[in-house]
XYZ file of C-alpha atoms in Angstrom:
176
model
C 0.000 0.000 0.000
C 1.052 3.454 -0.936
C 0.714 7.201 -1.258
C -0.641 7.997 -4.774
C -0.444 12.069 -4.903
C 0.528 15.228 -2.697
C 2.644 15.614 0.015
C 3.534 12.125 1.229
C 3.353 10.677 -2.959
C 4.966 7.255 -3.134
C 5.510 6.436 0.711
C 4.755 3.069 1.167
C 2.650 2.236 3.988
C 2.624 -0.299 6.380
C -0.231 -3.121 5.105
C -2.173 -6.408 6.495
C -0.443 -9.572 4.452
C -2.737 -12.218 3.339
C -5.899 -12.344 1.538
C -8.376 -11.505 4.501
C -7.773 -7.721 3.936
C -8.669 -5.700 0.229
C -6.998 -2.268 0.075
C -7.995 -0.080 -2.466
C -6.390 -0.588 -5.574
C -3.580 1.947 -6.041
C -5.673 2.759 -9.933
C -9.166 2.481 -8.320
C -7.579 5.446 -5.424
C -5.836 7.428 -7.700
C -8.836 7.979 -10.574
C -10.804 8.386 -7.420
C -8.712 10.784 -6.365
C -8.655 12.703 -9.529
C -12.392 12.824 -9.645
C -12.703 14.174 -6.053
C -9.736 17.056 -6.496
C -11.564 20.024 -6.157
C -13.127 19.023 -2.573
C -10.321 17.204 -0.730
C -8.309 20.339 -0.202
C -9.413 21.996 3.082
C -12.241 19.077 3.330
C -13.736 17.266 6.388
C -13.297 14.064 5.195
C -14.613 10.835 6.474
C -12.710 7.082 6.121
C -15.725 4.806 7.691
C -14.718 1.473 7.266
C -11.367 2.492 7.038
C -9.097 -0.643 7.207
C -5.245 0.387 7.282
C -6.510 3.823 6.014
C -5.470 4.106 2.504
C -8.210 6.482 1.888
C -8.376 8.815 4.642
C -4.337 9.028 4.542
C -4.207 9.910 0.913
C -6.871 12.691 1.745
C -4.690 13.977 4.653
C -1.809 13.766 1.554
C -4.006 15.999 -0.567
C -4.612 18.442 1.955
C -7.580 17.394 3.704
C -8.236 19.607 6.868
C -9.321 16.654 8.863
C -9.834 12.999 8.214
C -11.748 11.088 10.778
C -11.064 7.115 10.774
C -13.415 4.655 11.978
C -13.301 0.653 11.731
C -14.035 -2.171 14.138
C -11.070 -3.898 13.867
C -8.472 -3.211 16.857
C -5.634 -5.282 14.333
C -5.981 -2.498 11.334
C -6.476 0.379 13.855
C -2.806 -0.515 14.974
C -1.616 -0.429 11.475
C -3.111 2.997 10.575
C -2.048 4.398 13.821
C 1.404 3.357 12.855
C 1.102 4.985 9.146
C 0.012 8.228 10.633
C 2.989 8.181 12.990
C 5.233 7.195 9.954
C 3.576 10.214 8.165
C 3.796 12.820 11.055
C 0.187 13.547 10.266
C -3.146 13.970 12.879
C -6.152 12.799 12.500
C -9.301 11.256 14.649
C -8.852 7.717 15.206
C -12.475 5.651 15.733
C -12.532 1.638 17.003
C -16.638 1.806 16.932
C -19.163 -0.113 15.169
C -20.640 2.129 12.108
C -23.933 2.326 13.297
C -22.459 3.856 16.737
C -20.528 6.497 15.044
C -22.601 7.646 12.482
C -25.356 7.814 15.149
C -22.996 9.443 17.682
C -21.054 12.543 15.298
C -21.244 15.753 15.671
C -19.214 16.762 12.826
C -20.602 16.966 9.284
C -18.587 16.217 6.162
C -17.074 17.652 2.828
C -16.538 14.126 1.627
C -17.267 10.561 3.221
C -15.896 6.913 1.814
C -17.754 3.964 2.562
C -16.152 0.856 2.234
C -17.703 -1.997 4.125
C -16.761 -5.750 3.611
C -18.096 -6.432 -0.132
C -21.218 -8.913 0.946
C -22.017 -7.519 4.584
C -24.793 -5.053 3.302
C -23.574 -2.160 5.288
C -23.089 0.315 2.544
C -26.838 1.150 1.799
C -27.441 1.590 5.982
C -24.954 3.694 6.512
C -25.836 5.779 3.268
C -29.205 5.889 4.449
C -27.602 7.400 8.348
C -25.653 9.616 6.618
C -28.476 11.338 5.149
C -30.935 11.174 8.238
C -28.314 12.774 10.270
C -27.229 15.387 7.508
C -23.706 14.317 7.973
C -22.605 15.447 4.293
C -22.158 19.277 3.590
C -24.082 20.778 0.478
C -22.208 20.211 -2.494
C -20.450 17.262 -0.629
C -19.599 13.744 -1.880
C -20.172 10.263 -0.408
C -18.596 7.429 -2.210
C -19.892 3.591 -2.102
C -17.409 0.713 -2.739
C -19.024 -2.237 -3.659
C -18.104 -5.626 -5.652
C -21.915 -4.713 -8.198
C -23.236 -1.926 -9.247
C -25.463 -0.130 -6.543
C -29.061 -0.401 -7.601
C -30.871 1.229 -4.352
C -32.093 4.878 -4.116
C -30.845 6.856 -0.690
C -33.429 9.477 0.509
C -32.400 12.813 0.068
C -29.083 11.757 -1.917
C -28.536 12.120 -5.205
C -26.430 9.059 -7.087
C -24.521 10.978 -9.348
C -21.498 8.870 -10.846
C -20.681 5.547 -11.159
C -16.970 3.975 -11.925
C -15.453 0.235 -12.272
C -12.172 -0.543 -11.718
C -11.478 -4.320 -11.661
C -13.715 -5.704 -8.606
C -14.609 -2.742 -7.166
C -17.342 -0.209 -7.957
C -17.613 3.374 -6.884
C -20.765 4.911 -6.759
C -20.676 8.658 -6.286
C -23.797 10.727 -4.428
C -24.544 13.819 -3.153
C -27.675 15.850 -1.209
C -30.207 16.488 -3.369
């Protein structure tokens, strides 16, 4: 796993070995990447099922004002806490269950990713929280990785965009 772009470009990061983990492709991240440009600088940005926290520490590379990380998972908690050390970067470090923190925030969002395990369903739920709670800022983006196309419709979010990139699907939205 690596840096893509801006400040820390091409440090490699410390990474799970084995096949029980799936990082975000280093092509899937960077055309994401290039797609979201215009609102990572000086963004909010949310990494919700964050893993090792490719995404959220590519943001914070980008300029991202603040990236907040959330997973369940104590074992890739340690990792990311590691990369951000290696990096010399801050950011807000989660170990709850999604429901919990997107229940529980009281900060709202320039740009959230949403990467659950492919088959546990999560996505949709925690697209649907997200807009309950108002969590994204007008003109802000929430993106779904999935292993399909997402075929659901999100109350008061817009599906905008829609990209493949070998397994993994990213399905772009916004308030409506």
């Amino acid at each position: 796993m690596r840096i893509v772009g801006g400040k820390y470009r091409g440090r490699v990061l410390a990474a799970f070995k084995g096949k029980e983990v799936r990082p975000t492709s280093d092509r899937a991240k960077e055309a994401l990447f290039n797609i979201l440009a215009p609102e990572i600088s000086g963004a909010n940005v949310l990494d919700l099922f964050c893993g090792t926290g490719g995404i959220g520490l590519e943001a914070l590379s980008r300029g991202a004002d603040l990236v907040v990380f959330n997973d369940v998972s104590k074992d890739s908690l340690a990792i990311l806490r590691k990369n951000l050390s290696l990096l010399r970067a801050d950011a807000k470090v989660y170990n709850l269950d999604y429901r919990e923190l997107l229940d529980s925030i009281d900060i709202t969002f320039d740009v959230i990713y949403i990467d659950p395990p492919y088959k546990s369903g999560c996505g949709e739920d925690a697209l649907r929280r997200i807009a309950a709670r108002g969590l994204l800022n007008t003109g802000g983006v929430a993106v779904l990785e999935s292993d399909k196309p997402f075929e659901g419709e999100i109350e008061n979010l817009v599906r905008y965009d829609e990209r493949r990139y070998g397994i993994a699907h990213l399905t772009f939205f916004t308030p409506d």
